[in-house]
Coordinates of C-alpha atoms in Angstrom, one line a residue:
M1 CA -93.7 -4.7 39.2
V2 CA -93.0 -1.2 40.5
T3 CA -89.4 -0.6 41.6
S4 CA -88.3 1.5 44.5
P5 CA -87.8 5.2 43.9
S6 CA -85.0 5.9 41.5
S7 CA -81.7 7.3 42.7
F8 CA -81.4 9.1 39.3
P9 CA -81.3 12.8 40.2
A10 CA -84.4 14.8 39.3
P11 CA -82.5 17.5 37.3
A12 CA -80.6 14.7 35.4
L13 CA -83.9 13.0 34.6
R14 CA -85.4 16.2 33.3
R15 CA -82.4 16.8 31.2
S16 CA -82.7 13.3 29.8
V17 CA -86.3 13.8 28.9
L18 CA -85.6 17.2 27.3
T19 CA -82.8 15.6 25.3
H20 CA -85.1 13.0 23.9
L21 CA -87.8 15.5 23.1
A22 CA -85.2 17.9 21.5
A23 CA -84.0 15.0 19.3
A24 CA -87.6 14.0 18.4
L25 CA -88.7 17.4 17.2
P26 CA -86.4 17.8 14.1
L27 CA -86.8 14.1 13.3
L28 CA -90.6 14.6 13.4
A29 CA -90.3 17.7 11.2
V30 CA -88.3 15.8 8.6
A31 CA -90.8 12.9 8.7
G32 CA -93.7 15.3 8.3
W33 CA -91.9 17.0 5.3
M34 CA -91.2 13.6 3.7
L35 CA -94.7 12.2 4.3
G36 CA -96.3 15.5 3.1
R37 CA -94.4 15.3 -0.2
R38 CA -95.2 11.7 -0.6
L39 CA -98.9 12.3 0.0
D40 CA -99.0 15.6 -1.8
L41 CA -100.3 17.4 1.3
P42 CA -100.2 21.2 1.7
S43 CA -96.8 22.7 2.6
T44 CA -98.0 23.6 6.1
Y45 CA -98.3 19.9 7.0
P46 CA -94.9 19.6 8.9
A47 CA -95.9 22.6 11.0
S48 CA -99.2 21.0 11.7
V49 CA -97.5 17.8 12.8
L50 CA -95.3 19.7 15.2
A51 CA -98.4 21.4 16.6
A52 CA -100.0 18.0 17.1
F53 CA -96.9 16.9 19.0
L54 CA -97.2 19.8 21.6
P55 CA -99.4 17.8 24.1
V56 CA -96.7 15.1 24.1
L57 CA -94.2 17.6 25.4
W58 CA -96.5 18.5 28.3
F59 CA -97.2 14.9 29.3
A60 CA -93.6 13.8 29.0
L61 CA -92.3 16.6 31.2
T62 CA -95.0 16.6 34.0
R63 CA -95.1 14.4 37.1
L64 CA -91.6 13.2 36.7
G65 CA -91.5 12.7 40.4
A66 CA -93.5 9.5 39.9
H67 CA -90.8 8.1 37.5
R68 CA -88.8 5.0 38.6
G69 CA -85.6 3.5 37.4
P70 CA -82.2 4.7 36.0
G71 CA -82.7 7.1 33.2
W72 CA -85.9 7.6 31.2
G73 CA -86.0 4.0 30.0
H74 CA -86.7 2.1 26.8
A75 CA -90.4 1.8 27.6
N76 CA -90.9 5.6 27.6
R77 CA -88.9 5.7 24.4
V78 CA -91.3 3.4 22.7
T79 CA -94.2 5.6 24.0
L80 CA -92.4 8.6 22.5
L81 CA -92.1 6.8 19.1
R82 CA -95.8 6.1 19.3
S83 CA -96.5 9.7 20.1
G84 CA -94.6 10.8 17.0
L85 CA -96.8 8.5 14.8
L86 CA -99.8 10.0 16.5
A87 CA -98.5 13.5 15.6
L88 CA -98.3 12.5 12.0
V89 CA -102.0 11.5 12.2
G90 CA -103.0 14.7 14.1
G91 CA -101.1 16.8 11.5
T92 CA -103.7 15.9 8.9
L93 CA -106.6 17.4 10.9
P94 CA -106.6 20.8 9.1
F95 CA -106.9 19.0 5.8
A96 CA -109.4 16.3 6.9
H97 CA -112.1 17.5 4.6
V98 CA -110.0 17.2 1.4
L99 CA -108.1 13.9 2.1
D100 CA -108.4 11.4 -0.8
T101 CA -108.6 7.6 -0.5
G102 CA -104.9 7.0 -0.7
Q103 CA -104.2 9.7 1.9
T104 CA -106.8 8.3 4.4
W105 CA -105.4 4.8 3.9
T106 CA -101.9 6.0 4.8
V107 CA -103.2 7.9 7.9
A108 CA -105.1 4.7 9.0
V109 CA -101.9 2.6 8.6
I110 CA -99.9 5.0 10.7
A111 CA -102.6 5.0 13.4
I112 CA -102.7 1.1 13.4
T113 CA -98.9 1.0 13.6
A114 CA -99.1 3.2 16.6
L115 CA -101.7 0.9 18.1
A116 CA -99.5 -2.1 17.5
L117 CA -96.8 -0.4 19.6
D118 CA -99.3 0.1 22.4
G119 CA -98.5 -2.5 24.9
A120 CA -94.9 -2.9 23.9
D121 CA -93.9 -0.1 26.2
G122 CA -95.7 -1.7 29.2
W123 CA -94.2 -5.1 28.3
L124 CA -90.7 -3.6 28.3
A125 CA -91.3 -1.8 31.6
R126 CA -92.5 -5.0 33.3
R127 CA -89.7 -7.1 31.8
Q128 CA -87.1 -4.6 33.1
G129 CA -88.9 -4.1 36.4
L130 CA -89.2 -0.4 35.7
S131 CA -93.0 0.0 35.7
S132 CA -94.0 3.3 37.3
P133 CA -97.1 5.6 37.7
Y134 CA -95.3 8.1 35.5
G135 CA -94.9 5.6 32.6
A136 CA -98.5 4.3 33.0
R137 CA -99.8 7.8 32.9
F138 CA -97.7 8.8 29.8
D139 CA -98.9 5.7 28.0
M140 CA -102.5 6.3 29.0
E141 CA -102.4 9.9 27.8
M142 CA -101.1 8.8 24.4
D143 CA -104.1 6.4 24.2
T144 CA -106.4 9.4 24.9
L145 CA -104.5 11.5 22.3
S146 CA -104.9 8.8 19.6
I147 CA -108.6 8.5 20.2
L148 CA -108.9 12.3 20.1
Y149 CA -107.1 12.7 16.8
L150 CA -109.0 9.9 15.1
C151 CA -112.4 11.2 16.4
L152 CA -111.6 14.7 15.2
L153 CA -110.5 13.3 11.8
L154 CA -113.8 11.4 11.4
W155 CA -115.9 14.4 12.5
L156 CA -114.0 17.0 10.4
S157 CA -114.1 14.7 7.3
G158 CA -117.9 14.5 7.7
E159 CA -118.0 10.8 8.2
V160 CA -119.8 11.0 11.5
G161 CA -121.4 13.7 13.6
M162 CA -119.9 15.7 16.5
W163 CA -121.2 13.0 18.9
V164 CA -118.0 10.9 18.1
L165 CA -116.0 13.4 20.2
L166 CA -117.6 11.8 23.3
S167 CA -115.2 8.9 22.8
A168 CA -112.3 11.3 23.3
L169 CA -113.9 13.3 26.1
L170 CA -114.8 10.5 28.4
R171 CA -111.5 10.2 30.1
P172 CA -111.0 14.0 30.5
L173 CA -114.5 14.2 32.0
F174 CA -113.7 11.4 34.3
V175 CA -110.5 13.2 35.5
V176 CA -112.5 16.4 36.0
G177 CA -115.1 14.4 37.9
G178 CA -112.3 13.2 40.2
M179 CA -111.4 16.8 41.0
V180 CA -115.0 17.4 42.1
V181 CA -115.7 14.0 43.8
P182 CA -112.4 12.9 45.4
W183 CA -113.2 9.2 45.5
L184 CA -113.5 9.1 41.7
N185 CA -109.8 9.9 41.7
R186 CA -108.8 6.8 43.6
P187 CA -106.3 4.5 41.7
L188 CA -108.1 1.6 39.9
P189 CA -106.9 -2.0 39.9
H190 CA -105.1 -3.4 36.9
S191 CA -107.6 -4.4 34.2
Q192 CA -107.1 -6.3 30.9
R193 CA -110.6 -5.3 30.1
R194 CA -109.7 -1.6 30.1
R195 CA -106.7 -2.3 27.8
A196 CA -108.7 -4.4 25.4
V197 CA -111.5 -1.9 25.1
C198 CA -109.0 0.9 24.4
M199 CA -107.4 -1.2 21.6
V200 CA -110.8 -2.0 20.1
Q201 CA -111.7 1.7 20.3
V202 CA -108.6 2.9 18.4
G203 CA -108.8 0.0 16.0
V204 CA -112.4 0.7 15.0
L205 CA -111.7 4.4 14.7
A206 CA -108.7 3.8 12.5
C207 CA -110.7 1.4 10.2
A208 CA -113.5 4.0 10.1
V209 CA -111.1 6.5 8.6
T210 CA -110.4 4.2 5.6
P211 CA -112.8 3.6 2.7
I212 CA -113.6 0.2 4.1
L213 CA -116.5 1.6 5.9
G214 CA -118.8 4.4 4.7
P215 CA -122.0 6.0 6.1
P216 CA -124.1 4.7 7.7
L217 CA -121.9 1.8 8.5
T218 CA -119.2 4.1 9.9
G219 CA -121.6 5.5 12.4
F220 CA -122.8 2.1 13.5
A221 CA -119.3 0.8 14.0
V222 CA -118.0 3.9 15.8
G223 CA -121.2 4.0 17.9
A224 CA -120.7 0.3 18.9
A225 CA -117.2 1.0 20.0
L226 CA -118.3 4.0 21.9
G227 CA -120.9 1.9 23.7
L228 CA -118.1 -0.6 24.7
L229 CA -116.1 2.3 26.0
L230 CA -119.1 3.6 28.0
F231 CA -119.5 0.2 29.5
S232 CA -115.8 0.1 30.5
F233 CA -116.0 3.5 32.2
S234 CA -119.3 2.5 33.9
A235 CA -117.7 -0.7 35.2
D236 CA -114.8 1.4 36.7
T237 CA -117.3 3.9 38.2
V238 CA -119.3 1.1 39.8
W239 CA -116.0 -0.3 41.3
L240 CA -115.1 3.2 42.6
V241 CA -118.6 3.6 44.1
S242 CA -118.4 0.3 45.9
H243 CA -114.9 1.1 47.3
R244 CA -115.4 4.8 48.0
S245 CA -115.0 4.3 51.8
D246 CA -111.9 2.2 51.5
A247 CA -108.6 3.7 52.7
G248 CA -106.3 1.8 50.3
G249 CA -106.1 1.0 46.6
T250 CA -103.9 -0.3 43.9
K251 CA -102.3 1.5 41.1
N252 CA -103.9 1.6 37.7
G253 CA -102.0 -0.7 35.3

């Protein structure tokens, strides 16, 4: 359910988001330092974690006009927690080629924990009647970021070829396509299929990072997940083509 526009003043909302992000940065730096020591990662790992968190700052602070409800809300706080876990994964990218078995297992567990939190934010928003286009977009961008970091990790480690990056680039390419062809940018109806495919994609990528799978099985599993993702995007494209002349549309859930 989407509530009516919030009476929460825009400057106050921005201050609230900035406060959350300002609190998250030192906590994330400490978490990166502790995890880096635990896993015997290079001393630059905490800085790499903070760099991996930079896209989160952008997505959290943009399009706040689409936010609904009093304050930033618990759902967005859960998404922020998930984004911090993703930054811990993304921080390992410069060292992907030297990660050992124990380190890759830890990275995979962190990624799967972030995946487990996916959906909790949406459930909270719906339960509190605070669902909004802003929250849906913030959540979706974190899905894209998780896929990007895992794909880069697999490619940089040499597990699979550069083609794996297509999984991470599909949504950005879709967004760019919407800038060129306006009807591609129309809101899509809510889809459990879209959510399930995304979760399968992240789950397969996280498992592929671990020693459970090795070449060529890694390539087969990741390729199958990519095929499923291509099917999902194709289904959305077919829907948009068939409704390109419609005036209305429903928000993507």
